[in-house]
Each structure stands twice: as C-alpha cells, then as structure tokens.
mmCIF file of N, CA, C and O in Angstrom:
data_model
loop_
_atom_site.group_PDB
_atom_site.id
_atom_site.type_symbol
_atom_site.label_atom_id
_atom_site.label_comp_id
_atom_site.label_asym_id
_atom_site.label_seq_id
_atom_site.Cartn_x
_atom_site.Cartn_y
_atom_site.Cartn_z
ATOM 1 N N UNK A 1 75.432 118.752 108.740
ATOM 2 C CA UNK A 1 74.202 118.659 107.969
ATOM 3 C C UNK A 1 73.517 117.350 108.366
ATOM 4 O O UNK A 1 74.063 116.385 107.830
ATOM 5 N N UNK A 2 72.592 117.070 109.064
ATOM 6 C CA UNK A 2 71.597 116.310 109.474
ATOM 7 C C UNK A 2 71.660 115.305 108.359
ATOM 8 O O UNK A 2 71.509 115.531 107.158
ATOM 9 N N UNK A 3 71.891 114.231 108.912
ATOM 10 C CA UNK A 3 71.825 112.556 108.019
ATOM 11 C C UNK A 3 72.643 112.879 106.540
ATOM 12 O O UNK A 3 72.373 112.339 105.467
ATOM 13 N N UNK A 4 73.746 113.933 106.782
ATOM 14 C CA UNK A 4 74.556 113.841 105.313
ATOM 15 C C UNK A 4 75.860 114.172 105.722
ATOM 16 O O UNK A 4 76.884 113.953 105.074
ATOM 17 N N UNK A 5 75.737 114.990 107.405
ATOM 18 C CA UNK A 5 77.692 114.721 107.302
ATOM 19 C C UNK A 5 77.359 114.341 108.581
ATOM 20 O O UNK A 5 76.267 114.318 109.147
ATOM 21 N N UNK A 6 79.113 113.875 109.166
ATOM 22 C CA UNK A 6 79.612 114.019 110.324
ATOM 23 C C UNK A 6 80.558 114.572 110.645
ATOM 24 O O UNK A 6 81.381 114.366 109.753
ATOM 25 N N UNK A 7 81.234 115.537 111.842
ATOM 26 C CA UNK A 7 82.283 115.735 111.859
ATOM 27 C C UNK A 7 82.673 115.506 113.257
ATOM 28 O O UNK A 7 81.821 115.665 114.131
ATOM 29 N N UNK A 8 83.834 115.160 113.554
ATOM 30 C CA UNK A 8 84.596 114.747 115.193
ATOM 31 C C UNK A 8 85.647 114.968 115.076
ATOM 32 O O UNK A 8 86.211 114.897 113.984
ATOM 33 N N UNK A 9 86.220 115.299 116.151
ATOM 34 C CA UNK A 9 87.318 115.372 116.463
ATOM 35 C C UNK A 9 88.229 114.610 117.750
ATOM 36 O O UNK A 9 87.383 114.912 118.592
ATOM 37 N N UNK A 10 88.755 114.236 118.161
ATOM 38 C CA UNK A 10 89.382 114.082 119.412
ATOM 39 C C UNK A 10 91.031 115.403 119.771
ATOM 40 O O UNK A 10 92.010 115.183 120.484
ATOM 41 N N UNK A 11 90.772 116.409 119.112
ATOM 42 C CA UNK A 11 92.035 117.288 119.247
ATOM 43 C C UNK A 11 91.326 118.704 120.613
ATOM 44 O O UNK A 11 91.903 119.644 121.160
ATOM 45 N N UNK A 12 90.063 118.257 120.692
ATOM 46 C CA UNK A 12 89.691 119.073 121.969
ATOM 47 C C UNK A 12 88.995 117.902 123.082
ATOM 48 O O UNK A 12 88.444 116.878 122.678
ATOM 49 N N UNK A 13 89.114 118.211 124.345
ATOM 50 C CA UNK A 13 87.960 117.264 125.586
ATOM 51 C C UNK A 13 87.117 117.823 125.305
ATOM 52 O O UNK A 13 87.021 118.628 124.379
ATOM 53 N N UNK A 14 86.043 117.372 126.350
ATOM 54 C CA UNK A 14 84.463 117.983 126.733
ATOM 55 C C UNK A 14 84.635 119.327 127.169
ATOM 56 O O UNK A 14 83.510 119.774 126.948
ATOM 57 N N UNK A 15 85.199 120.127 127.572
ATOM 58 C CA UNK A 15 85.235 121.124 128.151
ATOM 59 C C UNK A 15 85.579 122.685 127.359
ATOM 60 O O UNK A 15 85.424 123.883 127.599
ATOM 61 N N UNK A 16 86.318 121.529 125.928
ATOM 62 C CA UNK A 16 86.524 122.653 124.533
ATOM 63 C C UNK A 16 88.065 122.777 124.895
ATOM 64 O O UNK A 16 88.633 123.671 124.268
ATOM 65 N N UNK A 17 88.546 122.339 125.436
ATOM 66 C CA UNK A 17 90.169 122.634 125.934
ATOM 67 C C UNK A 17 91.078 121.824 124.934
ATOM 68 O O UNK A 17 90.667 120.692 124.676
ATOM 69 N N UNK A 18 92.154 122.193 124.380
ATOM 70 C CA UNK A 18 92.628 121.361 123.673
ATOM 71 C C UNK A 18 93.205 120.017 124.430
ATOM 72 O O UNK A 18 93.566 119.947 125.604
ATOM 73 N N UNK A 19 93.194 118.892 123.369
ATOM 74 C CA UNK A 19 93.519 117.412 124.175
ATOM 75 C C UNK A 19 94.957 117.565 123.536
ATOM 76 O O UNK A 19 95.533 118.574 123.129
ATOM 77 N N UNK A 20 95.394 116.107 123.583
ATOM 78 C CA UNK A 20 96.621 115.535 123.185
ATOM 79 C C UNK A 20 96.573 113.976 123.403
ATOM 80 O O UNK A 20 97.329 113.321 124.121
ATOM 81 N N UNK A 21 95.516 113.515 122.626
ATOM 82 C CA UNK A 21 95.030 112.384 122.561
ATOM 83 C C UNK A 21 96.225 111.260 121.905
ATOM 84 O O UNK A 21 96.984 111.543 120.978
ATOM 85 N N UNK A 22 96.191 110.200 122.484
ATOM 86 C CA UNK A 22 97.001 109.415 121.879
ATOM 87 C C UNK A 22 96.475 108.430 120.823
ATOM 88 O O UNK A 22 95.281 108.302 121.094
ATOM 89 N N UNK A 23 96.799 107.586 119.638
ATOM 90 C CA UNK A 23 97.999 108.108 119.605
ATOM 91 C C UNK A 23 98.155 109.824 118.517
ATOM 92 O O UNK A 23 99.073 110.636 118.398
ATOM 93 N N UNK A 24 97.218 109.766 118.116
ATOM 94 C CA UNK A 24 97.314 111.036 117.066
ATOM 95 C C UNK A 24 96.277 111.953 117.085
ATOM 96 O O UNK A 24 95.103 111.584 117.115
ATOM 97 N N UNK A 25 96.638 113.214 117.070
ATOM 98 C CA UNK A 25 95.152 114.119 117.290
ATOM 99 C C UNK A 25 94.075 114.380 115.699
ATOM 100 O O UNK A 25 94.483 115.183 114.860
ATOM 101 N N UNK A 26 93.381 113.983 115.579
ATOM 102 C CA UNK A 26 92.686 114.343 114.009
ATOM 103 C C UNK A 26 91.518 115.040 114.333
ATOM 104 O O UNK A 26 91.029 115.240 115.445
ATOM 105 N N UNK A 27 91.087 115.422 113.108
ATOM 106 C CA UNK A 27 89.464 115.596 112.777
ATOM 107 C C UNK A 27 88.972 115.088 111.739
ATOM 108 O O UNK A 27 89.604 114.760 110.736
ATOM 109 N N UNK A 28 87.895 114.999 111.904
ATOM 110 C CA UNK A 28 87.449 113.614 110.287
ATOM 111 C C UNK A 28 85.963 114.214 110.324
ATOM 112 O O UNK A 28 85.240 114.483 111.284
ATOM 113 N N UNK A 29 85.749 114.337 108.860
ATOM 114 C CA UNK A 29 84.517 115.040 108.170
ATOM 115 C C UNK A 29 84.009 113.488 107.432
ATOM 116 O O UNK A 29 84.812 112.890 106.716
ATOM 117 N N UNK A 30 83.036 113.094 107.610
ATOM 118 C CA UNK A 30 81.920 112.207 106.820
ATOM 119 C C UNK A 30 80.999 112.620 106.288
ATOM 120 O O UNK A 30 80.148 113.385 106.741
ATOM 121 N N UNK A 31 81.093 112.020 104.968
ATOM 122 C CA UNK A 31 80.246 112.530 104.385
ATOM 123 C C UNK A 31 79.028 111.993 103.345
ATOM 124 O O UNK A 31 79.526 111.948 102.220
ATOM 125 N N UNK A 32 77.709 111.598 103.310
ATOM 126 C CA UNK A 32 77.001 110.427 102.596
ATOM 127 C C UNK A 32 75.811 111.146 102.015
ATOM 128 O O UNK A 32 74.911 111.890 102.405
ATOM 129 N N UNK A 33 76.165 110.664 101.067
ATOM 130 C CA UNK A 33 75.314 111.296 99.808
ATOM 131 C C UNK A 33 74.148 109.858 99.221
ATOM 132 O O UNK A 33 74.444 108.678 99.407
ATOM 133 N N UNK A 34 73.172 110.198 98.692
ATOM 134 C CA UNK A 34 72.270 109.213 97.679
ATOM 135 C C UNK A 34 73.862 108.994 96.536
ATOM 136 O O UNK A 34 74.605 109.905 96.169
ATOM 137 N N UNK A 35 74.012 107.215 96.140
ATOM 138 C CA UNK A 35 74.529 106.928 95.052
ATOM 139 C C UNK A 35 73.374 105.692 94.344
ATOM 140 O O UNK A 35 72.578 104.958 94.930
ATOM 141 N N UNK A 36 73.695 105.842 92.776
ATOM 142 C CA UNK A 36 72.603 105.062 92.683
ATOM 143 C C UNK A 36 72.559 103.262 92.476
ATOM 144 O O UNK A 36 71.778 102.461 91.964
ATOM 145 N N UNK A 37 74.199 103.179 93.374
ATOM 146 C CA UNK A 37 74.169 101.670 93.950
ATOM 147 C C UNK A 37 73.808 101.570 95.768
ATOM 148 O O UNK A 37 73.974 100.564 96.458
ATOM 149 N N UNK A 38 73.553 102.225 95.999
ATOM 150 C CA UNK A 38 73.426 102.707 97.413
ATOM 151 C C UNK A 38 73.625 104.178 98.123
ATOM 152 O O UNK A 38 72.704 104.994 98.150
ATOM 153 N N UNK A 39 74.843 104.420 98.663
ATOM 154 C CA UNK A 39 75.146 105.038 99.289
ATOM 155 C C UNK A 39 76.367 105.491 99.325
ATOM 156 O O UNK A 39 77.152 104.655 99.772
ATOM 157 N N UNK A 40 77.081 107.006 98.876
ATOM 158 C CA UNK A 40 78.599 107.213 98.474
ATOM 159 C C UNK A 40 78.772 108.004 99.822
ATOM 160 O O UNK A 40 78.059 108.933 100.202
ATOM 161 N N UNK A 41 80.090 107.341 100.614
ATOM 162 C CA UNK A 41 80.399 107.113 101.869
ATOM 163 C C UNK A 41 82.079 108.099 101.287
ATOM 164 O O UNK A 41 82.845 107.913 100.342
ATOM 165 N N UNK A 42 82.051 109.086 102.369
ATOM 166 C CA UNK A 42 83.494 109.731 101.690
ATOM 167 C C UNK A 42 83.803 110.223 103.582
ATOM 168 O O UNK A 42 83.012 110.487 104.487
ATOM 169 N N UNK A 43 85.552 110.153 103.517
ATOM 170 C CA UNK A 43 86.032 110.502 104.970
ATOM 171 C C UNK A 43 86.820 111.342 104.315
ATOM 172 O O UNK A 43 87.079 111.351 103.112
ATOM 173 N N UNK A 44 87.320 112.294 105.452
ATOM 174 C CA UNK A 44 88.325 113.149 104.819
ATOM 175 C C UNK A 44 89.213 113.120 106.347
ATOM 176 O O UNK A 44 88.378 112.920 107.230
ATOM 177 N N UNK A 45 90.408 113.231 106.861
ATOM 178 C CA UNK A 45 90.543 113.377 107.974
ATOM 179 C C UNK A 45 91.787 113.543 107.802
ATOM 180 O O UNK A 45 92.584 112.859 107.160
ATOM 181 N N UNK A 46 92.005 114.924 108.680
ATOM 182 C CA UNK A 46 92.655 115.962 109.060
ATOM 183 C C UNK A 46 93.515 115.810 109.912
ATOM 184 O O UNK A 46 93.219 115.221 110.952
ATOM 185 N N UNK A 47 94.972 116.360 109.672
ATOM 186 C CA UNK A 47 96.079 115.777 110.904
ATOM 187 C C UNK A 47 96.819 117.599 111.038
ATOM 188 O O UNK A 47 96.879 118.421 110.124
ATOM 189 N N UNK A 48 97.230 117.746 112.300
ATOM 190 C CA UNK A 48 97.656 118.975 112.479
ATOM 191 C C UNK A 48 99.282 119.186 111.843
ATOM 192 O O UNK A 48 99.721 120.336 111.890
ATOM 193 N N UNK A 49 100.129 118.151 111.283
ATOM 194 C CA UNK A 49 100.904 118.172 110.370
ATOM 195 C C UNK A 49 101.634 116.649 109.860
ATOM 196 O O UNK A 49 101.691 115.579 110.465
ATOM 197 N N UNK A 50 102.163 117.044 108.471
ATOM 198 C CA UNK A 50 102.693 115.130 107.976
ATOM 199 C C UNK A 50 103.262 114.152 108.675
ATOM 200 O O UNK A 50 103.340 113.022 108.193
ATOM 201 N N UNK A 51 103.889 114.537 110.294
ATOM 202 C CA UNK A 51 104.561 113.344 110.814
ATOM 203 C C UNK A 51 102.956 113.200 111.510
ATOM 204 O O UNK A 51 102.674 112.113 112.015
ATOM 205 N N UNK A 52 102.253 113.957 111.519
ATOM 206 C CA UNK A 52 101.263 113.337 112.694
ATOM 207 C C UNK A 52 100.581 112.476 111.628
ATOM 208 O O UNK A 52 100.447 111.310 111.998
ATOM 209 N N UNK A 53 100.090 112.752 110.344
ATOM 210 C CA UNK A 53 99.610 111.767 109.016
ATOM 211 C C UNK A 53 100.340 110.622 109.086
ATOM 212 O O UNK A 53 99.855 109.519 109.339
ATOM 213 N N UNK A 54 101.539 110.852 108.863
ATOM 214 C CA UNK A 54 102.230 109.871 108.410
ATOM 215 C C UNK A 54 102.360 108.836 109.219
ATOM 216 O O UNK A 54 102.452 107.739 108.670
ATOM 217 N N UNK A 55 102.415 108.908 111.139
ATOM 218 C CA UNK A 55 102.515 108.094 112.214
ATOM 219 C C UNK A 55 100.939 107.487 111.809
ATOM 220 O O UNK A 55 100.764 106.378 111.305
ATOM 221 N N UNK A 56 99.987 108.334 112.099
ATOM 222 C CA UNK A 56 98.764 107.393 112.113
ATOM 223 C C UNK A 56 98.630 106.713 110.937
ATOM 224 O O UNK A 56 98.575 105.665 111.580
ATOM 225 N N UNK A 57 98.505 106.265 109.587
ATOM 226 C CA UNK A 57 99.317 105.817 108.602
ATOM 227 C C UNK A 57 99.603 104.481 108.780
ATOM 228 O O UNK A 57 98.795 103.568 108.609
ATOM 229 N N UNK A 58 101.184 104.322 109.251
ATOM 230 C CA UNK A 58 102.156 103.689 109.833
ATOM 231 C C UNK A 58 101.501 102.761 110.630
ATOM 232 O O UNK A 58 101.659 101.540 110.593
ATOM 233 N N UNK A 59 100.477 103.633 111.624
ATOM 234 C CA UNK A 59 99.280 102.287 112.298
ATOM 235 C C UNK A 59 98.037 101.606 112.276
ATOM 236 O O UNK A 59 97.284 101.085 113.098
ATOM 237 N N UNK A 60 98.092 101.820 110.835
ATOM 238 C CA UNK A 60 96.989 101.129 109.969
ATOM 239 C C UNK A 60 95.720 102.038 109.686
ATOM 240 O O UNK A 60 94.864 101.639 108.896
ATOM 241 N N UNK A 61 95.589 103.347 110.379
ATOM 242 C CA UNK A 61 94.536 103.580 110.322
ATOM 243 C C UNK A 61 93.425 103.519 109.154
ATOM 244 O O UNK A 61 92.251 103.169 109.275
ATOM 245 N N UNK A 62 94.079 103.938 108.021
ATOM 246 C CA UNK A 62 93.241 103.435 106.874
ATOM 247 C C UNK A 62 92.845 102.302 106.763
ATOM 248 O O UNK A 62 91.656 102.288 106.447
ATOM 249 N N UNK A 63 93.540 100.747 106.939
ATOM 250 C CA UNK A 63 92.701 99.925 106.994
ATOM 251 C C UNK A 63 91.961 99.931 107.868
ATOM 252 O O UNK A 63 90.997 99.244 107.529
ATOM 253 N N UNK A 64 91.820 100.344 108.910
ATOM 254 C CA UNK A 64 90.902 100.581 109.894
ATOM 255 C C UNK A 64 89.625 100.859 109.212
ATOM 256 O O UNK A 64 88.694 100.056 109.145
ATOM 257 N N UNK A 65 89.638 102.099 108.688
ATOM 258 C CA UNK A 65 88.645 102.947 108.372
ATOM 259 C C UNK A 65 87.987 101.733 107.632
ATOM 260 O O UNK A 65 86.976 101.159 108.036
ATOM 261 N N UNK A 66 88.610 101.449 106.619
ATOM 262 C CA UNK A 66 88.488 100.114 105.337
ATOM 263 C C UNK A 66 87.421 99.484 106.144
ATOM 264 O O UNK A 66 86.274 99.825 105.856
ATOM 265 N N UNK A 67 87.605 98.502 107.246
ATOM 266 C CA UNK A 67 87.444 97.847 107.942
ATOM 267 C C UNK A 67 85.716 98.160 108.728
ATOM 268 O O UNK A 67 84.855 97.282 108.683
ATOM 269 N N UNK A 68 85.513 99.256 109.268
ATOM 270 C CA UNK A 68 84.599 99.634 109.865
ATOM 271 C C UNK A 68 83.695 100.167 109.045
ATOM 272 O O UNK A 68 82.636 100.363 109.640
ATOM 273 N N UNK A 69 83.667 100.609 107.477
ATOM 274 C CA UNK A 69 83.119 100.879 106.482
ATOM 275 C C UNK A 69 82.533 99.129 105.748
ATOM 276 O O UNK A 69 81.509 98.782 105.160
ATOM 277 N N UNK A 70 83.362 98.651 106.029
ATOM 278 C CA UNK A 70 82.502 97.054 105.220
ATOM 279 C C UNK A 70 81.643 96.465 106.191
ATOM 280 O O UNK A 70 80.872 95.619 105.740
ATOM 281 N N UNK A 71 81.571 96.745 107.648
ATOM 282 C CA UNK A 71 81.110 96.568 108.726
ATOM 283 C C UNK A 71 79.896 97.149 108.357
ATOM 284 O O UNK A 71 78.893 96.546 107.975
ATOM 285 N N UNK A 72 80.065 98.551 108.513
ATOM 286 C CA UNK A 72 78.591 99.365 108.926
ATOM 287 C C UNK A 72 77.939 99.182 107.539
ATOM 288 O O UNK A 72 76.740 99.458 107.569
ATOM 289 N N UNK A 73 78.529 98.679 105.985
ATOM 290 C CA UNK A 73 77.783 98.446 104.955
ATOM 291 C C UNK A 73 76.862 97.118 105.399
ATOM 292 O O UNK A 73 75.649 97.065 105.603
ATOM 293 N N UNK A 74 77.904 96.040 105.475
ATOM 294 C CA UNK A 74 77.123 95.060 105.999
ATOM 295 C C UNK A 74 76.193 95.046 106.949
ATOM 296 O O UNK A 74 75.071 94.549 106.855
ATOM 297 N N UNK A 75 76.562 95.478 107.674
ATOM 298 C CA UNK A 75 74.819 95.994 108.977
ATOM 299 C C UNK A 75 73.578 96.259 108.521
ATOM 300 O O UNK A 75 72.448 95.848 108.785
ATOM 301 N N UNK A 76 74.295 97.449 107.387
ATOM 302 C CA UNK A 76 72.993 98.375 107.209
ATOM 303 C C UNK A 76 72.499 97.648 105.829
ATOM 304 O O UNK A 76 71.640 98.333 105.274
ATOM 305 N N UNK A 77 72.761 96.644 105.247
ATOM 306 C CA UNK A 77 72.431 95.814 104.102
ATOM 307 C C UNK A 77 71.918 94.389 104.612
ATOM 308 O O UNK A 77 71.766 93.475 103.802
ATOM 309 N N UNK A 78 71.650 94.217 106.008
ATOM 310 C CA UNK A 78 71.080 93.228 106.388
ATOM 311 C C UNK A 78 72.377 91.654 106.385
ATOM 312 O O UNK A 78 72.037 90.608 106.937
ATOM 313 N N UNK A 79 73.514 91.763 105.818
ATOM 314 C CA UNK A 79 74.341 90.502 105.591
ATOM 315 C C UNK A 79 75.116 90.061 106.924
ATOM 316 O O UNK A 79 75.837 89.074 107.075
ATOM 317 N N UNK A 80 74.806 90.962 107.764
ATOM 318 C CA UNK A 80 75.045 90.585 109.645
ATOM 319 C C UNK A 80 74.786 90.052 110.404
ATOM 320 O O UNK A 80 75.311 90.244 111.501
#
C-alpha cells in the first residue's frame, strides 16, 4: 500500500529463485499509520521456523531494528 506499508524479503534473489541468505532468511512487513503524536511505526518479521527466530534474536536483531527506527525518527524530525 503506497506510503503505508512495506514489505521485503531476502528469502528469494532477483530472479524470484529462492536464496539462502546469511545469516537468516526473513520477510518483514512495515507498517505506518497517522498517530496523533506523529507516526505509529509497526514491523512484523517473519522467520521460516523458531531456530531461524531464535538465531537472528541471539544476534541482536531487534536492537537493530530499535536502532534504525530512532535513526529514521530522528531524520525525519529534523534532530540530525
């Protein structure tokens, strides 16, 4: 949906072929809605089963996410 989701994957290449991306294969749905302090920012992301969750996990990825979300707030709020 145009300026309200995103979705990606790295579990296929360019060619539509399945990958085996390291280190973990996902898909991740974004999703941004009007909130009426700004902007309600929601990820959802998808692992093809719990050791593959649980490894990416294990390597921070959530703070990651954490991380690149206070980023792109700050950008887009001018505090950059």
């Amino acid at each position: 949906d145009e300026l309200e989701r995103i979705v990606f994957t790295n579990a296929i290449d360019s060619t539509w072929r399945p990958a085996s991306p390291a280190p973990v294969a996902m898909t991740a749905t974004i999703t941004l809605n009007d909130h009426p302090d700004g902007t309600d920012y929601r990820i959802v992301v998808r692992h093809g089963d719990p050791e593959a969750r649980a490894h990416h996990e294990k390597l921070g990825f959530a703070d990651g996410w954490g991380t690149v979300t206070a980023q792109l707030a700050a950008r887009t709020e001018g505090r950059q």
